[in-house]
């Protein structure tokens, strides 16, 4: 299941967090009374990234964001404004959720995996 497919803004690429689409929160069961959940996502090279989805404690809108090793991921992949990040989740029969993250860059009108270019 595709959790998120987002073209990065300047803020996403330069700050230490990614503004996360609220519609994607259902992929992250958040315990009652908590405003964040940690998870591990594997990139296309099977490297693990420890990430965390957080929401605001107050206000009408949850305004979720992704932190954890997001900044490290951005730097290692050389991400910039206009690149795309895709996060997927697969639920195993035992209920375990496996997350995968990949980054793409548009070149001559086509999206290419950034991992393949490194």
PDB file of N, CA and C in Angstrom, residues 38-117:
ATOM      1  N   UNK A  38       7.219   5.618  16.285  1.00  0.00           N
ATOM      2  CA  UNK A  38       8.478   5.356  15.592  1.00  0.00           C
ATOM      3  C   UNK A  38       8.327   4.105  14.736  1.00  0.00           C
ATOM      4  N   UNK A  39       9.055   4.088  13.626  1.00  0.00           N
ATOM      5  CA  UNK A  39       9.034   2.922  12.749  1.00  0.00           C
ATOM      6  C   UNK A  39      10.349   2.870  11.978  1.00  0.00           C
ATOM      7  N   UNK A  40      10.618   1.735  11.379  1.00  0.00           N
ATOM      8  CA  UNK A  40      11.810   1.551  10.558  1.00  0.00           C
ATOM      9  C   UNK A  40      11.350   1.385   9.117  1.00  0.00           C
ATOM     10  N   UNK A  41      12.000   2.113   8.211  1.00  0.00           N
ATOM     11  CA  UNK A  41      11.738   1.974   6.778  1.00  0.00           C
ATOM     12  C   UNK A  41      13.026   1.529   6.101  1.00  0.00           C
ATOM     13  N   UNK A  42      12.900   0.639   5.138  1.00  0.00           N
ATOM     14  CA  UNK A  42      14.049   0.140   4.378  1.00  0.00           C
ATOM     15  C   UNK A  42      14.076   0.829   3.025  1.00  0.00           C
ATOM     16  N   UNK A  43      15.271   1.298   2.621  1.00  0.00           N
ATOM     17  CA  UNK A  43      15.386   1.890   1.290  1.00  0.00           C
ATOM     18  C   UNK A  43      15.644   0.784   0.271  1.00  0.00           C
ATOM     19  N   UNK A  44      15.852   1.149  -0.982  1.00  0.00           N
ATOM     20  CA  UNK A  44      16.024   0.143  -2.036  1.00  0.00           C
ATOM     21  C   UNK A  44      17.325  -0.631  -1.903  1.00  0.00           C
ATOM     22  N   UNK A  45      18.254  -0.134  -1.078  1.00  0.00           N
ATOM     23  CA  UNK A  45      19.505  -0.855  -0.807  1.00  0.00           C
ATOM     24  C   UNK A  45      19.432  -1.650   0.493  1.00  0.00           C
ATOM     25  N   UNK A  46      18.204  -1.747   1.062  1.00  0.00           N
ATOM     26  CA  UNK A  46      17.935  -2.455   2.315  1.00  0.00           C
ATOM     27  C   UNK A  46      18.562  -1.777   3.533  1.00  0.00           C
ATOM     28  N   UNK A  47      18.958  -0.526   3.410  1.00  0.00           N
ATOM     29  CA  UNK A  47      19.438   0.216   4.579  1.00  0.00           C
ATOM     30  C   UNK A  47      18.235   0.614   5.422  1.00  0.00           C
ATOM     31  N   UNK A  48      18.376   0.468   6.739  1.00  0.00           N
ATOM     32  CA  UNK A  48      17.299   0.814   7.661  1.00  0.00           C
ATOM     33  C   UNK A  48      17.367   2.291   8.017  1.00  0.00           C
ATOM     34  N   UNK A  49      16.187   2.921   8.071  1.00  0.00           N
ATOM     35  CA  UNK A  49      16.074   4.309   8.492  1.00  0.00           C
ATOM     36  C   UNK A  49      15.068   4.365   9.635  1.00  0.00           C
ATOM     37  N   UNK A  50      15.520   4.855  10.806  1.00  0.00           N
ATOM     38  CA  UNK A  50      14.654   4.989  11.968  1.00  0.00           C
ATOM     39  C   UNK A  50      13.934   6.329  11.862  1.00  0.00           C
ATOM     40  N   UNK A  51      12.632   6.250  11.640  1.00  0.00           N
ATOM     41  CA  UNK A  51      11.829   7.440  11.410  1.00  0.00           C
ATOM     42  C   UNK A  51      10.739   7.560  12.466  1.00  0.00           C
ATOM     43  N   UNK A  52      10.165   8.741  12.561  1.00  0.00           N
ATOM     44  CA  UNK A  52       9.111   8.978  13.545  1.00  0.00           C
ATOM     45  C   UNK A  52       8.072   9.920  12.949  1.00  0.00           C
ATOM     46  N   UNK A  53       6.809   9.519  13.022  1.00  0.00           N
ATOM     47  CA  UNK A  53       5.700  10.365  12.620  1.00  0.00           C
ATOM     48  C   UNK A  53       5.145  11.009  13.882  1.00  0.00           C
ATOM     49  N   UNK A  54       4.991  12.330  13.853  1.00  0.00           N
ATOM     50  CA  UNK A  54       4.454  13.071  15.000  1.00  0.00           C
ATOM     51  C   UNK A  54       3.298  13.948  14.553  1.00  0.00           C
ATOM     52  N   UNK A  55       2.406  14.227  15.505  1.00  0.00           N
ATOM     53  CA  UNK A  55       1.309  15.161  15.261  1.00  0.00           C
ATOM     54  C   UNK A  55       1.272  16.172  16.395  1.00  0.00           C
ATOM     55  N   UNK A  56       0.595  17.291  16.151  1.00  0.00           N
ATOM     56  CA  UNK A  56       0.453  18.314  17.188  1.00  0.00           C
ATOM     57  C   UNK A  56      -0.459  17.804  18.298  1.00  0.00           C
ATOM     58  N   UNK A  57      -0.182  18.248  19.514  1.00  0.00           N
ATOM     59  CA  UNK A  57      -1.030  17.894  20.657  1.00  0.00           C
ATOM     60  C   UNK A  57      -2.296  18.726  20.699  1.00  0.00           C
ATOM     61  N   UNK A  58      -2.252  19.911  20.121  1.00  0.00           N
ATOM     62  CA  UNK A  58      -3.375  20.841  20.216  1.00  0.00           C
ATOM     63  C   UNK A  58      -3.749  21.340  18.839  1.00  0.00           C
ATOM     64  N   UNK A  59      -4.922  21.937  18.766  1.00  0.00           N
ATOM     65  CA  UNK A  59      -5.355  22.555  17.518  1.00  0.00           C
ATOM     66  C   UNK A  59      -6.323  21.682  16.753  1.00  0.00           C
ATOM     67  N   UNK A  60      -6.963  22.293  15.778  1.00  0.00           N
ATOM     68  CA  UNK A  60      -7.991  21.634  14.985  1.00  0.00           C
ATOM     69  C   UNK A  60      -7.407  20.585  14.040  1.00  0.00           C
ATOM     70  N   UNK A  61      -6.218  20.836  13.522  1.00  0.00           N
ATOM     71  CA  UNK A  61      -5.603  19.936  12.547  1.00  0.00           C
ATOM     72  C   UNK A  61      -4.383  19.252  13.150  1.00  0.00           C
ATOM     73  N   UNK A  62      -4.152  18.001  12.750  1.00  0.00           N
ATOM     74  CA  UNK A  62      -3.047  17.230  13.330  1.00  0.00           C
ATOM     75  C   UNK A  62      -1.678  17.694  12.834  1.00  0.00           C
ATOM     76  N   UNK A  63      -1.581  18.232  11.614  1.00  0.00           N
ATOM     77  CA  UNK A  63      -0.317  18.731  11.032  1.00  0.00           C
ATOM     78  C   UNK A  63       0.835  17.747  11.260  1.00  0.00           C
ATOM     79  N   UNK A  64       0.750  16.555  10.704  1.00  0.00           N
ATOM     80  CA  UNK A  64       1.803  15.564  10.937  1.00  0.00           C
ATOM     81  C   UNK A  64       3.124  15.907  10.243  1.00  0.00           C
ATOM     82  N   UNK A  65       4.185  15.389  10.816  1.00  0.00           N
ATOM     83  CA  UNK A  65       5.508  15.536  10.209  1.00  0.00           C
ATOM     84  C   UNK A  65       6.328  14.292  10.489  1.00  0.00           C
ATOM     85  N   UNK A  66       7.357  14.101   9.661  1.00  0.00           N
ATOM     86  CA  UNK A  66       8.254  12.952   9.743  1.00  0.00           C
ATOM     87  C   UNK A  66       9.619  13.454  10.198  1.00  0.00           C
ATOM     88  N   UNK A  67      10.156  12.822  11.239  1.00  0.00           N
ATOM     89  CA  UNK A  67      11.472  13.196  11.758  1.00  0.00           C
ATOM     90  C   UNK A  67      12.320  11.943  11.904  1.00  0.00           C
ATOM     91  N   UNK A  68      13.038  11.855  12.998  1.00  0.00           N
ATOM     92  CA  UNK A  68      13.949  10.729  13.192  1.00  0.00           C
ATOM     93  C   UNK A  68      15.171  10.945  12.321  1.00  0.00           C
ATOM     94  N   UNK A  69      15.520   9.943  11.516  1.00  0.00           N
ATOM     95  CA  UNK A  69      16.690  10.033  10.646  1.00  0.00           C
ATOM     96  C   UNK A  69      16.362  10.653   9.282  1.00  0.00           C
ATOM     97  N   UNK A  70      15.270  11.403   9.212  1.00  0.00           N
ATOM     98  CA  UNK A  70      14.898  12.058   7.958  1.00  0.00           C
ATOM     99  C   UNK A  70      16.033  12.923   7.424  1.00  0.00           C
ATOM    100  N   UNK A  71      16.639  13.736   8.265  1.00  0.00           N
ATOM    101  CA  UNK A  71      17.723  14.628   7.834  1.00  0.00           C
ATOM    102  C   UNK A  71      18.900  13.821   7.284  1.00  0.00           C
ATOM    103  N   UNK A  72      19.227  12.712   7.926  1.00  0.00           N
ATOM    104  CA  UNK A  72      20.311  11.840   7.444  1.00  0.00           C
ATOM    105  C   UNK A  72      19.952  11.251   6.067  1.00  0.00           C
ATOM    106  N   UNK A  73      18.694  10.857   5.918  1.00  0.00           N
ATOM    107  CA  UNK A  73      18.233  10.307   4.646  1.00  0.00           C
ATOM    108  C   UNK A  73      18.377  11.355   3.533  1.00  0.00           C
ATOM    109  N   UNK A  74      17.933  12.582   3.817  1.00  0.00           N
ATOM    110  CA  UNK A  74      18.028  13.679   2.842  1.00  0.00           C
ATOM    111  C   UNK A  74      19.472  13.889   2.414  1.00  0.00           C
ATOM    112  N   UNK A  75      20.382  13.929   3.386  1.00  0.00           N
ATOM    113  CA  UNK A  75      21.791  14.177   3.067  1.00  0.00           C
ATOM    114  C   UNK A  75      22.431  13.013   2.307  1.00  0.00           C
ATOM    115  N   UNK A  76      22.160  11.791   2.730  1.00  0.00           N
ATOM    116  CA  UNK A  76      22.774  10.652   2.052  1.00  0.00           C
ATOM    117  C   UNK A  76      22.299  10.541   0.603  1.00  0.00           C
ATOM    118  N   UNK A  77      21.025  10.809   0.371  1.00  0.00           N
ATOM    119  CA  UNK A  77      20.467  10.689  -0.980  1.00  0.00           C
ATOM    120  C   UNK A  77      20.677  11.953  -1.807  1.00  0.00           C
ATOM    121  N   UNK A  78      21.106  13.044  -1.152  1.00  0.00           N
ATOM    122  CA  UNK A  78      21.306  14.305  -1.870  1.00  0.00           C
ATOM    123  C   UNK A  78      19.998  14.913  -2.342  1.00  0.00           C
ATOM    124  N   UNK A  79      18.945  14.766  -1.535  1.00  0.00           N
ATOM    125  CA  UNK A  79      17.623  15.230  -1.933  1.00  0.00           C
ATOM    126  C   UNK A  79      17.541  16.754  -1.962  1.00  0.00           C
ATOM    127  N   UNK A  80      16.679  17.240  -2.870  1.00  0.00           N
ATOM    128  CA  UNK A  80      16.473  18.680  -3.002  1.00  0.00           C
ATOM    129  C   UNK A  80      15.023  18.937  -3.393  1.00  0.00           C
ATOM    130  N   UNK A  81      14.652  20.200  -3.363  1.00  0.00           N
ATOM    131  CA  UNK A  81      13.299  20.596  -3.746  1.00  0.00           C
ATOM    132  C   UNK A  81      12.990  20.027  -5.127  1.00  0.00           C
ATOM    133  N   UNK A  82      11.776  19.447  -5.270  1.00  0.00           N
ATOM    134  CA  UNK A  82      11.362  18.882  -6.546  1.00  0.00           C
ATOM    135  C   UNK A  82      11.575  17.389  -6.663  1.00  0.00           C
ATOM    136  N   UNK A  83      12.420  16.800  -5.794  1.00  0.00           N
ATOM    137  CA  UNK A  83      12.569  15.350  -5.774  1.00  0.00           C
ATOM    138  C   UNK A  83      11.307  14.743  -5.171  1.00  0.00           C
ATOM    139  N   UNK A  84      11.128  13.458  -5.381  1.00  0.00           N
ATOM    140  CA  UNK A  84       9.941  12.781  -4.868  1.00  0.00           C
ATOM    141  C   UNK A  84      10.337  11.696  -3.882  1.00  0.00           C
ATOM    142  N   UNK A  85       9.557  11.571  -2.811  1.00  0.00           N
ATOM    143  CA  UNK A  85       9.757  10.498  -1.836  1.00  0.00           C
ATOM    144  C   UNK A  85       8.483   9.668  -1.786  1.00  0.00           C
ATOM    145  N   UNK A  86       8.666   8.358  -1.855  1.00  0.00           N
ATOM    146  CA  UNK A  86       7.541   7.428  -1.834  1.00  0.00           C
ATOM    147  C   UNK A  86       7.737   6.479  -0.655  1.00  0.00           C
ATOM    148  N   UNK A  87       6.719   6.394   0.188  1.00  0.00           N
ATOM    149  CA  UNK A  87       6.744   5.520   1.358  1.00  0.00           C
ATOM    150  C   UNK A  87       5.626   4.502   1.180  1.00  0.00           C
ATOM    151  N   UNK A  88       5.978   3.219   1.298  1.00  0.00           N
ATOM    152  CA  UNK A  88       4.978   2.164   1.177  1.00  0.00           C
ATOM    153  C   UNK A  88       4.968   1.312   2.439  1.00  0.00           C
ATOM    154  N   UNK A  89       3.859   0.593   2.625  1.00  0.00           N
ATOM    155  CA  UNK A  89       3.725  -0.281   3.785  1.00  0.00           C
ATOM    156  C   UNK A  89       3.065  -1.577   3.325  1.00  0.00           C
ATOM    157  N   UNK A  90       3.618  -2.675   3.786  1.00  0.00           N
ATOM    158  CA  UNK A  90       3.039  -3.994   3.518  1.00  0.00           C
ATOM    159  C   UNK A  90       2.784  -4.656   4.860  1.00  0.00           C
ATOM    160  N   UNK A  91       1.564  -5.139   5.053  1.00  0.00           N
ATOM    161  CA  UNK A  91       1.236  -5.816   6.309  1.00  0.00           C
ATOM    162  C   UNK A  91       1.353  -7.320   6.117  1.00  0.00           C
ATOM    163  N   UNK A  92       2.223  -7.923   6.927  1.00  0.00           N
ATOM    164  CA  UNK A  92       2.425  -9.368   6.874  1.00  0.00           C
ATOM    165  C   UNK A  92       1.221 -10.089   7.483  1.00  0.00           C
ATOM    166  N   UNK A  93       1.144 -11.396   7.264  1.00  0.00           N
ATOM    167  CA  UNK A  93       0.036 -12.187   7.817  1.00  0.00           C
ATOM    168  C   UNK A  93      -0.018 -12.117   9.339  1.00  0.00           C
ATOM    169  N   UNK A  94       1.158 -11.966   9.977  1.00  0.00           N
ATOM    170  CA  UNK A  94       1.205 -11.899  11.443  1.00  0.00           C
ATOM    171  C   UNK A  94       0.903 -10.495  11.972  1.00  0.00           C
ATOM    172  N   UNK A  95       0.569  -9.554  11.082  1.00  0.00           N
ATOM    173  CA  UNK A  95       0.224  -8.196  11.500  1.00  0.00           C
ATOM    174  C   UNK A  95       1.397  -7.227  11.500  1.00  0.00           C
ATOM    175  N   UNK A  96       2.621  -7.741  11.319  1.00  0.00           N
ATOM    176  CA  UNK A  96       3.788  -6.866  11.295  1.00  0.00           C
ATOM    177  C   UNK A  96       3.736  -5.989  10.045  1.00  0.00           C
ATOM    178  N   UNK A  97       4.089  -4.725  10.224  1.00  0.00           N
ATOM    179  CA  UNK A  97       4.085  -3.780   9.104  1.00  0.00           C
ATOM    180  C   UNK A  97       5.520  -3.548   8.631  1.00  0.00           C
ATOM    181  N   UNK A  98       5.732  -3.723   7.336  1.00  0.00           N
ATOM    182  CA  UNK A  98       7.045  -3.506   6.723  1.00  0.00           C
ATOM    183  C   UNK A  98       6.948  -2.232   5.881  1.00  0.00           C
ATOM    184  N   UNK A  99       7.787  -1.252   6.211  1.00  0.00           N
ATOM    185  CA  UNK A  99       7.780   0.022   5.499  1.00  0.00           C
ATOM    186  C   UNK A  99       8.991   0.102   4.578  1.00  0.00           C
ATOM    187  N   UNK A 100       8.790   0.694   3.409  1.00  0.00           N
ATOM    188  CA  UNK A 100       9.867   0.919   2.448  1.00  0.00           C
ATOM    189  C   UNK A 100       9.820   2.372   2.002  1.00  0.00           C
ATOM    190  N   UNK A 101      11.004   2.949   1.816  1.00  0.00           N
ATOM    191  CA  UNK A 101      11.109   4.341   1.384  1.00  0.00           C
ATOM    192  C   UNK A 101      12.040   4.409   0.180  1.00  0.00           C
ATOM    193  N   UNK A 102      11.652   5.215  -0.789  1.00  0.00           N
ATOM    194  CA  UNK A 102      12.536   5.425  -1.945  1.00  0.00           C
ATOM    195  C   UNK A 102      12.418   6.868  -2.402  1.00  0.00           C
ATOM    196  N   UNK A 103      13.475   7.331  -3.025  1.00  0.00           N
ATOM    197  CA  UNK A 103      13.527   8.705  -3.522  1.00  0.00           C
ATOM    198  C   UNK A 103      13.735   8.674  -5.026  1.00  0.00           C
ATOM    199  N   UNK A 104      13.092   9.609  -5.710  1.00  0.00           N
ATOM    200  CA  UNK A 104      13.208   9.700  -7.158  1.00  0.00           C
ATOM    201  C   UNK A 104      13.476  11.142  -7.571  1.00  0.00           C
ATOM    202  N   UNK A 105      14.093  11.276  -8.736  1.00  0.00           N
ATOM    203  CA  UNK A 105      14.393  12.596  -9.301  1.00  0.00           C
ATOM    204  C   UNK A 105      13.916  12.596 -10.751  1.00  0.00           C
ATOM    205  N   UNK A 106      13.311  13.689 -11.149  1.00  0.00           N
ATOM    206  CA  UNK A 106      12.810  13.816 -12.521  1.00  0.00           C
ATOM    207  C   UNK A 106      13.947  14.274 -13.427  1.00  0.00           C
ATOM    208  N   UNK A 107      14.097  13.561 -14.539  1.00  0.00           N
ATOM    209  CA  UNK A 107      15.155  13.869 -15.499  1.00  0.00           C
ATOM    210  C   UNK A 107      14.567  13.697 -16.897  1.00  0.00           C
ATOM    211  N   UNK A 108      14.535  14.776 -17.659  1.00  0.00           N
ATOM    212  CA  UNK A 108      13.957  14.765 -19.005  1.00  0.00           C
ATOM    213  C   UNK A 108      12.532  14.204 -19.015  1.00  0.00           C
ATOM    214  N   UNK A 109      11.748  14.590 -18.004  1.00  0.00           N
ATOM    215  CA  UNK A 109      10.339  14.211 -17.949  1.00  0.00           C
ATOM    216  C   UNK A 109      10.039  12.850 -17.363  1.00  0.00           C
ATOM    217  N   UNK A 110      11.057  12.103 -16.943  1.00  0.00           N
ATOM    218  CA  UNK A 110      10.855  10.777 -16.369  1.00  0.00           C
ATOM    219  C   UNK A 110      11.421  10.732 -14.951  1.00  0.00           C
ATOM    220  N   UNK A 111      10.750   9.970 -14.073  1.00  0.00           N
ATOM    221  CA  UNK A 111      11.224   9.804 -12.694  1.00  0.00           C
ATOM    222  C   UNK A 111      12.173   8.620 -12.622  1.00  0.00           C
ATOM    223  N   UNK A 112      13.323   8.834 -11.987  1.00  0.00           N
ATOM    224  CA  UNK A 112      14.348   7.794 -11.821  1.00  0.00           C
ATOM    225  C   UNK A 112      14.681   7.641 -10.349  1.00  0.00           C
ATOM    226  N   UNK A 113      14.963   6.409  -9.936  1.00  0.00           N
ATOM    227  CA  UNK A 113      15.385   6.144  -8.568  1.00  0.00           C
ATOM    228  C   UNK A 113      16.714   6.828  -8.300  1.00  0.00           C
ATOM    229  N   UNK A 114      16.797   7.541  -7.199  1.00  0.00           N
ATOM    230  CA  UNK A 114      18.045   8.186  -6.816  1.00  0.00           C
ATOM    231  C   UNK A 114      19.057   7.134  -6.375  1.00  0.00           C
ATOM    232  N   UNK A 115      18.596   6.035  -5.777  1.00  0.00           N
ATOM    233  CA  UNK A 115      19.508   4.976  -5.340  1.00  0.00           C
ATOM    234  C   UNK A 115      20.242   4.357  -6.519  1.00  0.00           C
ATOM    235  N   UNK A 116      19.563   4.244  -7.670  1.00  0.00           N
ATOM    236  CA  UNK A 116      20.201   3.675  -8.857  1.00  0.00           C
ATOM    237  C   UNK A 116      21.280   4.598  -9.423  1.00  0.00           C
ATOM    238  N   UNK A 117      21.207   5.892  -9.098  1.00  0.00           N
ATOM    239  CA  UNK A 117      22.146   6.869  -9.632  1.00  0.00           C
ATOM    240  C   UNK A 117      23.372   7.051  -8.737  1.00  0.00           C
TER     241      UNK A 117
END
